[in-house]
Coordinates of C-alpha atoms in Angstrom, one line a residue:
E10 CA -42.5 45.3 100.0
H11 CA -39.5 43.4 101.5
I12 CA -37.8 42.6 98.1
Q13 CA -38.1 46.3 96.8
K14 CA -36.5 47.5 100.1
E15 CA -33.8 44.9 99.8
S16 CA -33.3 46.2 96.0
A17 CA -33.3 49.6 96.9
S18 CA -30.7 49.1 99.5
P19 CA -27.3 47.2 98.0
S20 CA -25.4 45.5 100.6
P21 CA -22.3 47.3 101.7
R22 CA -20.0 44.4 100.0
V23 CA -21.9 45.4 96.5
S24 CA -21.3 49.1 97.2
I25 CA -17.7 48.6 97.6
F26 CA -17.3 46.3 94.7
L27 CA -19.0 49.1 92.5
A28 CA -16.7 51.9 93.9
M29 CA -13.5 49.7 93.3
R30 CA -14.8 48.8 89.7
C31 CA -15.4 52.5 89.0
A32 CA -11.9 53.5 90.2
Y33 CA -10.5 50.6 88.2
I34 CA -12.2 51.9 85.0
L35 CA -11.1 55.3 85.5
L36 CA -7.4 54.4 86.3
L37 CA -7.4 52.0 83.3
G38 CA -8.3 54.9 81.1
L39 CA -5.2 56.7 82.7
G40 CA -2.9 53.9 82.1
C41 CA -2.2 53.2 85.5
S42 CA -4.0 50.0 86.3
E43 CA -0.6 48.0 86.5
A44 CA 0.2 49.6 89.8
F45 CA -3.0 48.7 91.8
M46 CA -4.9 45.9 93.0
P47 CA -7.1 43.7 90.6
L48 CA -10.7 43.4 91.2
S49 CA -10.4 39.6 92.1
G50 CA -7.8 40.4 95.0
G51 CA -4.2 39.7 95.5
A52 CA -1.1 41.3 95.0
V53 CA 0.3 42.4 91.4
P54 CA 3.9 42.0 91.3
A55 CA 5.8 45.0 89.5
V56 CA 6.9 42.7 86.7
R57 CA 4.1 40.3 85.2
Q58 CA 4.1 38.1 82.1
G59 CA 7.7 39.1 81.0
R60 CA 7.1 42.6 81.2
S61 CA 9.8 44.9 82.7
A62 CA 9.6 47.9 84.9
A63 CA 11.0 49.9 81.9
Q64 CA 8.1 48.7 79.8
L65 CA 5.6 49.6 82.2
A66 CA 6.8 53.2 82.6
K67 CA 6.6 53.7 78.7
P68 CA 3.1 55.0 78.8
A69 CA 4.0 57.4 81.8
R70 CA 7.0 58.9 79.6
R71 CA 4.8 59.1 76.5
R72 CA 2.2 61.1 78.6
C73 CA 5.1 63.3 79.7
A74 CA 6.3 63.8 76.2
V75 CA 3.1 64.7 75.1
A76 CA 2.7 67.1 77.9
R77 CA 6.1 68.8 77.3
L78 CA 5.1 69.1 73.4
G79 CA 1.9 70.8 74.5
M80 CA 3.6 73.3 76.8
Q81 CA 6.2 73.9 73.9
Q82 CA 3.4 74.5 71.6
Y83 CA 1.6 76.7 74.1
D84 CA 4.9 78.8 74.6
E85 CA 5.3 79.1 70.8
G86 CA 1.7 80.3 70.5
S87 CA 2.3 82.8 73.3
K88 CA 5.4 84.3 71.5
G89 CA 3.4 84.5 68.3
D90 CA 0.6 86.5 69.9
E91 CA 3.3 88.7 71.7
G92 CA 4.8 89.2 68.2
R93 CA 1.5 90.1 66.7
Q94 CA 0.6 92.6 69.2
Q95 CA 4.0 94.2 68.8
A96 CA 3.5 94.3 65.2
Q97 CA -0.1 96.0 65.8
A98 CA 1.5 98.4 68.3
K99 CA 4.4 99.3 65.8
E100 CA 1.6 99.9 63.0
K101 CA -0.5 102.0 65.4
Q102 CA 2.5 104.2 66.1
T103 CA 3.3 104.7 62.6
E104 CA -0.5 105.7 61.8
V105 CA -0.3 108.4 64.7
Q106 CA 3.0 109.8 63.6
A107 CA 1.9 110.2 60.0
E108 CA -1.4 111.9 61.3
L109 CA 0.7 114.2 63.4
Q110 CA 2.8 115.1 60.2
L111 CA -0.4 115.5 58.2
R112 CA -1.6 117.6 60.9
D113 CA 1.5 119.8 61.1
K114 CA 1.5 120.3 57.3
F115 CA -2.1 121.4 57.4
R116 CA -1.4 124.0 60.2
R117 CA 1.7 125.2 58.3
S118 CA -0.2 125.7 55.1
W119 CA -3.2 127.4 56.9
N120 CA -0.8 129.8 58.7
T121 CA 1.0 130.5 55.5
R122 CA -2.3 131.4 53.7
F123 CA -4.1 133.3 56.5
S124 CA -1.5 134.6 58.9
G125 CA -1.9 138.6 59.0
T126 CA -5.3 138.5 57.4
G127 CA -7.5 139.0 60.7
R128 CA -8.6 142.2 62.4
G129 CA -5.4 142.0 64.8
W130 CA -7.4 141.5 67.8
Q131 CA -5.4 141.6 71.1
R132 CA -7.0 140.7 74.3
P133 CA -7.2 143.6 76.7
V134 CA -5.1 143.7 79.8
A135 CA -7.1 143.9 82.9
E136 CA -4.9 146.2 84.8
D137 CA -5.4 148.9 81.9
V138 CA -9.0 148.4 82.0
L139 CA -9.6 148.7 85.7
A140 CA -7.4 151.9 85.5
Q141 CA -9.9 153.8 83.4
A142 CA -11.9 156.6 84.7
G143 CA -15.4 155.4 85.5
C144 CA -14.5 151.8 85.4
P145 CA -17.6 149.6 86.9
P146 CA -16.6 148.6 90.4
V147 CA -18.1 145.0 89.4
L148 CA -15.3 144.4 87.1
K149 CA -12.6 144.5 89.7
D150 CA -13.8 141.0 90.9
L151 CA -14.4 139.6 87.6
L152 CA -11.6 140.7 85.1
P153 CA -8.7 139.1 87.3
Q154 CA -10.5 135.7 87.0
F155 CA -10.6 135.3 83.4
G156 CA -8.4 132.4 82.2
T157 CA -6.5 131.5 79.1
D158 CA -7.9 130.1 75.9
E159 CA -7.3 126.4 77.1
E160 CA -9.0 127.3 80.6
I161 CA -11.9 128.8 78.5
L162 CA -12.4 126.0 76.4
E163 CA -12.2 123.4 79.4
S164 CA -14.6 125.7 81.2
R165 CA -17.3 125.6 78.4
A166 CA -17.1 121.8 78.2
K167 CA -17.9 121.5 82.1
V168 CA -20.6 124.1 81.9
A169 CA -22.2 121.9 78.9
L170 CA -22.3 118.9 81.2
L171 CA -23.4 120.8 84.2
Q172 CA -26.4 122.2 81.9
L173 CA -27.4 118.7 81.2
S174 CA -27.6 117.7 84.8
L175 CA -29.5 120.9 85.3
D176 CA -32.1 120.3 82.5
A177 CA -32.5 116.8 84.2
A178 CA -33.2 118.2 87.7
V179 CA -35.7 120.7 86.4
A180 CA -37.5 118.1 84.5
D181 CA -37.5 115.8 87.8
E182 CA -38.7 118.9 89.7
R183 CA -35.4 118.6 91.8
Y184 CA -35.5 122.4 92.5
S185 CA -32.9 122.3 95.2
D186 CA -30.4 120.5 93.1
A187 CA -31.1 122.7 90.2
A188 CA -30.4 125.8 92.3
Q189 CA -26.8 124.2 93.4
L190 CA -26.3 123.3 89.9
R191 CA -26.8 126.9 88.6
D192 CA -24.5 128.2 91.5
E193 CA -21.8 125.6 90.1
M194 CA -21.9 126.7 86.6
R195 CA -21.6 130.4 87.5
K196 CA -18.7 129.6 89.4
V197 CA -17.1 127.4 86.8
G198 CA -17.9 130.0 84.2
R199 CA -16.1 132.8 86.0
V200 CA -12.9 132.0 83.9
D201 CA -14.8 132.6 80.5
P202 CA -15.6 136.1 79.3
L203 CA -18.7 134.7 77.3
A204 CA -20.4 133.2 80.3
V205 CA -19.7 136.6 82.4
Y206 CA -21.0 138.5 79.5
A207 CA -24.2 136.7 79.5
D208 CA -24.5 136.9 83.2
L209 CA -24.4 140.7 83.1
Q210 CA -26.7 140.7 80.3
Q211 CA -29.3 138.4 82.4
Q212 CA -28.8 141.0 85.4
N213 CA -29.3 143.9 83.2
A214 CA -32.7 142.2 81.9
D215 CA -34.0 141.5 85.3
I216 CA -33.5 144.9 86.4
K217 CA -35.2 146.3 83.4
E218 CA -38.2 144.0 83.7
E219 CA -38.6 145.1 87.2
G220 CA -38.8 148.5 86.1
G221 CA -35.5 149.7 86.9
G222 CA -33.8 149.9 83.6
S223 CA -32.8 153.6 83.9
T224 CA -31.3 153.2 87.4
M225 CA -27.4 153.6 88.3
A226 CA -27.1 149.7 88.8
A227 CA -28.6 149.1 85.3
A228 CA -26.1 151.7 83.7
Q229 CA -23.2 150.1 85.5
L230 CA -24.3 146.5 84.0
R231 CA -24.2 147.9 80.6
A232 CA -20.9 149.4 81.0
A233 CA -19.4 146.3 82.5
A234 CA -20.9 144.1 79.6
V235 CA -19.4 146.4 77.0
Q236 CA -15.8 146.2 78.7
V237 CA -16.2 142.4 79.1
S238 CA -17.2 142.1 75.1
K239 CA -14.0 143.6 74.6
Y240 CA -12.4 140.2 75.8
L241 CA -14.4 138.3 73.0
P242 CA -13.1 138.4 69.5
Q243 CA -16.5 137.7 67.9
Y244 CA -17.7 141.1 69.0
Q245 CA -14.8 142.7 67.4
L246 CA -15.3 142.1 64.0
A247 CA -17.0 145.3 62.9
G248 CA -15.6 146.7 59.5
K249 CA -14.8 145.6 56.2
W250 CA -14.0 142.2 55.1
R251 CA -13.6 140.4 51.6
G252 CA -14.5 136.8 50.7
H253 CA -14.1 134.8 47.7
Y254 CA -18.0 133.5 46.4
G255 CA -16.8 131.0 43.9
R256 CA -17.5 132.0 40.3
S257 CA -18.6 135.3 41.4
G258 CA -15.1 136.3 42.5
W259 CA -14.0 138.4 45.6
E260 CA -16.8 140.3 47.3
N261 CA -16.6 143.1 50.1
V262 CA -19.0 142.8 52.9
E263 CA -19.3 145.2 56.0
I264 CA -19.8 143.8 59.7
R265 CA -22.3 145.4 62.0
Y266 CA -23.8 144.3 65.2
E267 CA -27.6 144.4 66.4
G268 CA -27.4 143.4 70.0
D269 CA -25.6 140.0 69.9
T270 CA -26.4 139.3 66.5
L271 CA -23.6 139.7 63.6
I272 CA -24.8 141.0 60.4
A273 CA -22.7 141.0 57.2
T274 CA -24.0 143.1 54.4
K275 CA -22.6 143.0 50.9
M276 CA -20.8 146.2 49.9
T277 CA -20.2 144.5 46.3
G278 CA -22.7 142.3 45.0
E279 CA -23.8 140.0 42.1
S280 CA -26.6 138.7 40.1
N281 CA -28.1 136.3 42.8
V282 CA -27.3 138.4 46.0
P283 CA -26.8 142.2 45.2
K284 CA -24.9 145.1 47.0
G285 CA -26.9 146.1 49.9
A286 CA -28.2 142.7 50.8
V287 CA -27.5 140.6 53.9
T288 CA -25.2 137.7 53.1
F289 CA -25.2 136.2 56.5
K290 CA -25.9 136.6 60.2
A291 CA -25.1 134.8 63.4
D292 CA -25.7 134.8 67.1
V293 CA -22.5 135.1 68.7
S294 CA -23.9 135.2 72.3
S295 CA -23.4 132.4 74.6
K296 CA -26.9 131.0 73.2
G297 CA -25.6 130.8 69.7
I298 CA -22.2 129.1 70.5
L299 CA -22.0 125.5 69.0
G300 CA -20.3 122.4 70.6
L301 CA -17.7 120.4 68.8
V302 CA -18.7 118.3 66.0
G303 CA -17.4 115.1 67.3
G304 CA -17.6 111.9 65.4
E305 CA -21.2 112.1 64.4
P306 CA -22.1 115.6 62.7
K307 CA -25.6 116.6 62.6
H308 CA -25.4 117.9 59.1
P309 CA -23.0 116.4 56.5
S310 CA -21.4 119.7 55.8
E311 CA -20.5 119.9 59.5
K312 CA -17.5 117.6 58.5
I313 CA -15.8 120.5 57.2
R314 CA -15.9 122.3 60.4
G315 CA -14.8 118.9 62.1
V316 CA -11.7 119.0 60.1
L317 CA -10.8 122.4 61.1
E318 CA -11.6 121.6 64.6
A319 CA -9.3 118.6 64.7
N320 CA -6.4 120.6 63.2
L321 CA -6.7 123.9 64.5
D322 CA -6.7 125.2 68.3
G323 CA -9.2 127.7 69.7
M324 CA -11.7 127.7 66.8
V325 CA -15.2 128.7 68.2
S326 CA -18.5 128.1 66.2
F327 CA -21.7 130.0 66.4
G328 CA -25.2 129.3 64.7
G329 CA -26.4 131.7 62.0
E330 CA -28.1 131.9 58.7
G331 CA -26.7 132.6 55.2
Q332 CA -28.9 134.0 52.3
V333 CA -29.2 132.4 48.9
A334 CA -31.1 133.5 45.9
A335 CA -31.6 132.7 42.3
A336 CA -30.9 135.1 39.4
K337 CA -31.9 138.8 39.7
F338 CA -32.5 138.2 43.7
S339 CA -35.4 136.1 43.0
N340 CA -36.6 133.2 45.4
A341 CA -34.2 134.6 48.3
M342 CA -34.1 132.9 51.4
F343 CA -32.0 132.3 54.5
V344 CA -30.6 128.7 54.9
P345 CA -28.9 127.4 58.2
G346 CA -25.3 128.2 58.5
Q347 CA -22.4 128.6 60.9
L348 CA -19.9 131.3 61.7
L349 CA -16.4 129.8 62.3
M350 CA -14.2 132.4 64.5
F351 CA -10.4 131.7 64.5
R352 CA -8.0 132.5 67.0
E353 CA -6.1 134.8 64.7
G354 CA -8.8 137.1 64.6
F355 CA -10.5 135.9 61.3
F356 CA -13.5 134.1 60.3
G357 CA -15.6 132.0 57.8
F358 CA -19.1 131.2 57.3
L359 CA -20.3 127.9 56.3
W360 CA -23.4 127.6 54.1
L361 CA -24.6 124.1 55.4
P362 CA -27.1 123.0 52.6
L363 CA -24.5 124.0 50.0
G364 CA -21.3 122.7 51.8
S365 CA -19.7 125.9 50.9
L366 CA -17.3 127.7 53.4
I367 CA -16.2 131.2 52.6
M368 CA -13.2 132.6 54.6
F369 CA -12.9 136.3 55.2
E370 CA -10.1 138.6 55.5
Y371 CA -10.0 142.1 56.9
I372 CA -9.5 145.0 54.7
G373 CA -10.3 147.9 56.7
D374 CA -9.5 151.1 54.8
R375 CA -7.7 149.1 52.0
P376 CA -9.0 149.7 48.4
E377 CA -11.1 146.8 46.9
L378 CA -9.0 144.0 45.6
S379 CA -9.4 142.1 42.4
D380 CA -9.6 138.4 41.5
E381 CA -6.0 138.7 40.3
D382 CA -5.2 138.6 44.2
G383 CA -6.0 134.9 44.3
E384 CA -8.7 132.7 45.8
V385 CA -9.1 131.7 49.4

């Protein structure tokens, strides 16, 4: 037991010796042993065995030179990284400029082709509407709050985010939060005529459900909704239009409405979908409005809409259905489609399964046009 204790606790002299030896080995590796005491004791002169102070300093100078070379290589590497970053930034700028030029070219070609082909819709002036006899009093607070096209698009984006929060609150049974979110959505939507139109319709539906559909309040709500709809171009498309149906050539359609559903009926037909048949329909209410395509379209054909959204401002899309059929109107069916409404007052319809977009231009009371007028 005494021997084990002795071996477990080395003497102070041994500990000092081990510490000095470790320090010496470390310093020897660094090339600095000549300036320190040897383990055997005694002073070591600056010059020993014929070696001069200059010779002793050579290792230190070599280490300094290596350090300077490393710093120089680091600086050169940093400069190289900086140069590569500048080249990448310049390349990115060139790509952005090329994209902007392509977008500008697309817009010019688009405007050249479709300028003046729309309904010529213009947004009503609030003062003129309010000055009309019998104007519903509720409009005095609503019309002055309508925003610009940019403000309306921003409002719709905010309402979409709030709707997601509202759905989550209802799912979690946080009804007080849901009520606050509804109030916030109504507040944000005040600048959007479509949101106001939907709110007026909902109020009218609530009154009708309570049995007061024939009251003065319900009549004023309906009249107010009609006036607000005049601020929405998708409700101003009634009339005659024409579009190029590929190999079938130009065909005329007539637009009408059943509530919030836009219905296009063929005035001229062909062997597949004849005259008098519905060619497409769309829900142009706030429930039918579609969000932006973004980077991941739900359907491959939506890439067409994505290109238009990226290059044109103010385009609004609505969900709908387009009719397709085999020869002699056999196997007729409605397939998913989308109504694309453009700021200039014209529209197109996209048949998703076919990947076919037909643009329509307003003809009003003009005579029917032939294929010689050119293809859209």
